[in-house]
Amino acid sequence: DQSAKPPLLKQLLMACAKNFCRLITYLFYLVLFLAGLASVILGGVYFGLFAKKGIKAPVFVPVLLIFGAFVIVVNLIGCCGSRRNSRVALALYMILTTLSIIAQACFAAVIFAKPSLVAGYLETEESNEMDSMLKNPGASAGTMMAIVVGFQILTIVVVAMFRTMVTGEEADEEDYWNKVQAEKGEKRKEMAYEKSKTDFEMKAREKVAKLEKKNKKKGKL
């Protein structure tokens, strides 16, 4: 029932706000997706460095790999939720991201509170820049983790805002807008038909007038 619909201007503003918010969520999804990919790559680099030294990789290496894969999958879920206007998928994204933030906080607390858990694996005689990076993973991973957590918190806020705009009636709204566009198309066709009809009638009248003039001239002769 179109009479129950909000004014057209209000609907346009709501649609613009929703699409803008959706675009922002896509941007954050992309940033976090790349962060997850970087975490996987960083974990692979650490794993390779430990393997090169013949040292068993400490627990933070598989954690980086699992965390990166988890972030990638979760942001794919969020992207699908935003694309499909799924309140369930968006809620699942916010829950999983919140759990991820809690897990990262716990992991960071353990690493920074007890660095010996990592340093115990690194009893080597070499003392170069590579060993320094290995013995102090917080120098490289800590900054990245802080950035990721910040982006995750902002993403949860933006996704929550976008979720409030998702009414669950997007299919009906899309049908409504399709009907509006169809009606506009029909009106354009009617206007084009009326114009062509008017033009045809004008041309027909001009031809009749010309024929009448010719007939009058013949009658005079």
XYZ file of C-alpha atoms in Angstrom:
221
model
C 0.000 0.000 0.000
C 1.794 3.161 -1.214
C -0.297 5.408 1.031
C 1.417 3.795 4.046
C 4.877 4.521 2.653
C 6.963 7.435 4.015
C 7.304 10.526 1.790
C 9.464 9.991 -1.267
C 12.138 12.477 -0.126
C 12.424 10.749 3.254
C 12.790 7.374 1.565
C 15.530 8.731 -0.673
C 17.420 10.172 2.305
C 17.076 6.893 4.218
C 18.308 4.919 1.210
C 21.289 7.270 0.785
C 22.189 6.993 4.488
C 21.908 3.207 4.392
C 24.050 2.902 1.256
C 26.667 5.274 2.684
C 26.824 3.266 5.921
C 27.052 0.050 3.884
C 29.967 1.524 1.928
C 31.774 2.372 5.179
C 31.277 -1.199 6.439
C 32.789 -2.509 3.186
C 35.797 -0.245 3.728
C 36.345 -1.552 7.273
C 35.811 -5.138 6.121
C 38.520 -4.632 3.512
C 40.982 -3.158 6.020
C 40.408 -5.990 8.507
C 40.554 -8.586 5.740
C 43.985 -7.253 4.761
C 45.002 -7.219 8.440
C 43.989 -10.861 8.754
C 45.946 -11.665 5.610
C 48.966 -9.802 7.035
C 48.639 -11.808 10.253
C 48.697 -15.056 8.280
C 51.760 -13.864 6.337
C 53.505 -12.714 9.526
C 52.794 -16.053 11.165
C 54.209 -17.815 8.130
C 57.345 -15.626 8.266
C 57.870 -16.399 11.961
C 57.282 -20.088 11.315
C 59.890 -20.042 8.545
C 62.429 -18.212 10.711
C 62.027 -20.662 13.572
C 62.227 -23.616 11.194
C 65.406 -22.172 9.629
C 67.042 -22.030 13.058
C 65.862 -25.540 13.853
C 63.760 -24.295 16.758
C 60.273 -25.470 17.563
C 57.844 -22.637 16.856
C 56.280 -21.177 20.030
C 52.568 -20.997 20.581
C 52.161 -17.448 19.267
C 53.021 -18.557 15.695
C 50.008 -20.868 15.182
C 47.926 -18.307 17.104
C 48.847 -15.669 14.509
C 47.928 -18.048 11.700
C 44.610 -19.059 13.277
C 43.793 -15.464 14.207
C 44.452 -14.246 10.663
C 42.294 -16.974 9.142
C 39.550 -16.253 11.685
C 39.555 -12.515 10.889
C 39.366 -13.245 7.156
C 36.386 -15.606 7.548
C 34.542 -13.306 9.977
C 34.885 -10.293 7.676
C 33.637 -12.332 4.747
C 30.559 -13.136 6.861
C 30.122 -9.439 7.647
C 30.505 -8.505 3.986
C 27.831 -11.045 2.997
C 25.574 -9.730 5.785
C 25.898 -6.147 4.544
C 25.388 -7.183 0.934
C 22.309 -9.318 1.694
C 20.897 -7.000 4.398
C 20.932 -9.934 6.822
C 20.424 -8.879 10.436
C 21.388 -12.390 11.592
C 24.716 -12.351 9.723
C 25.497 -8.843 10.994
C 24.713 -9.884 14.572
C 26.910 -12.972 14.148
C 29.701 -10.752 12.834
C 29.489 -8.445 15.862
C 29.497 -11.390 18.288
C 32.473 -13.108 16.636
C 34.410 -9.840 16.395
C 33.776 -9.091 20.072
C 35.024 -12.569 20.993
C 38.063 -11.947 18.789
C 38.843 -8.699 20.631
C 38.572 -10.459 24.006
C 40.854 -13.278 22.802
C 43.414 -10.779 21.490
C 43.380 -8.889 24.782
C 43.991 -12.107 26.733
C 46.745 -13.202 24.357
C 48.449 -9.792 24.502
C 48.245 -9.769 28.304
C 49.933 -13.174 28.506
C 52.682 -12.272 26.022
C 53.532 -8.917 27.590
C 53.144 -10.121 31.179
C 55.291 -13.220 30.653
C 57.672 -12.688 27.709
C 59.670 -15.672 28.969
C 56.998 -17.912 27.440
C 58.348 -16.842 24.043
C 61.968 -16.120 24.947
C 62.422 -19.661 26.295
C 62.256 -20.982 22.779
C 64.998 -18.633 21.589
C 68.194 -19.642 23.358
C 70.603 -18.994 20.475
C 74.149 -17.643 20.467
C 73.481 -15.287 17.565
C 72.602 -11.691 18.361
C 71.460 -9.983 15.215
C 68.446 -7.988 14.166
C 66.522 -11.133 13.209
C 67.002 -12.621 16.689
C 65.868 -9.324 18.205
C 62.649 -9.478 16.188
C 62.085 -13.072 17.242
C 62.803 -12.444 20.906
C 60.502 -9.424 21.000
C 57.464 -10.296 18.862
C 55.512 -7.507 20.551
C 57.657 -4.943 18.704
C 56.134 -5.985 15.369
C 52.966 -7.893 16.261
C 51.902 -5.631 19.136
C 51.452 -2.539 16.986
C 49.545 -4.486 14.356
C 47.326 -6.061 17.012
C 46.513 -2.646 18.533
C 45.579 -1.271 15.097
C 43.442 -4.310 14.323
C 41.616 -4.067 17.651
C 40.935 -0.367 17.061
C 39.538 -1.063 13.618
C 37.478 -3.950 14.957
C 35.880 -1.721 17.602
C 35.083 0.944 15.008
C 33.711 -1.710 12.677
C 31.394 -3.070 15.383
C 30.046 0.471 15.928
C 29.496 1.045 12.197
C 27.941 -2.400 11.677
C 25.623 -1.809 14.651
C 24.516 1.493 13.082
C 23.969 -0.188 9.727
C 22.054 -3.042 11.359
C 19.588 -0.554 12.884
C 18.865 0.656 9.343
C 18.169 -2.866 8.103
C 14.432 -3.329 8.494
C 14.144 -6.864 7.183
C 11.729 -5.523 4.553
C 14.361 -4.694 1.944
C 12.768 -7.098 -0.547
C 9.438 -5.264 -0.236
C 11.211 -1.917 -0.488
C 13.040 -3.091 -3.601
C 9.730 -4.228 -5.108
C 8.256 -0.815 -4.268
C 11.105 1.039 -5.977
C 10.868 -1.300 -8.965
C 7.176 -0.449 -9.223
C 7.997 3.262 -9.002
C 10.543 2.897 -11.796
C 8.082 0.825 -13.844
C 5.410 3.510 -13.386
C 7.869 6.190 -14.498
C 8.694 4.084 -17.534
C 5.006 3.688 -18.381
C 4.469 7.442 -18.028
C 7.399 8.132 -20.331
C 5.956 5.699 -22.868
C 2.532 7.337 -22.614
C 4.045 10.794 -23.052
C 6.060 9.586 -26.050
C 2.925 7.995 -27.514
C 0.879 11.156 -26.978
C 3.609 13.249 -28.564
C 3.879 10.948 -31.563
C 0.075 10.930 -31.853
C -0.042 14.739 -31.739
C 2.734 14.998 -34.318
C 0.922 12.528 -36.572
C -2.338 14.471 -36.273
C -0.578 17.757 -37.052
C 1.081 16.264 -40.116
C -2.247 14.759 -41.202
C -3.962 18.126 -40.858
C -1.177 19.801 -42.843
C -1.582 17.242 -45.629
C -5.355 17.720 -45.654
C -4.895 21.489 -45.819
C -2.481 21.130 -48.750
C -4.895 18.822 -50.561
C -7.753 21.269 -50.007
C -5.638 24.095 -51.438
C -4.811 21.981 -54.503
C -8.468 21.075 -54.968
C -9.480 24.742 -54.759
C -6.904 25.693 -57.381
C -8.146 22.904 -59.684
C -11.747 24.085 -59.178
C -10.847 27.632 -60.223
C -9.198 26.341 -63.364
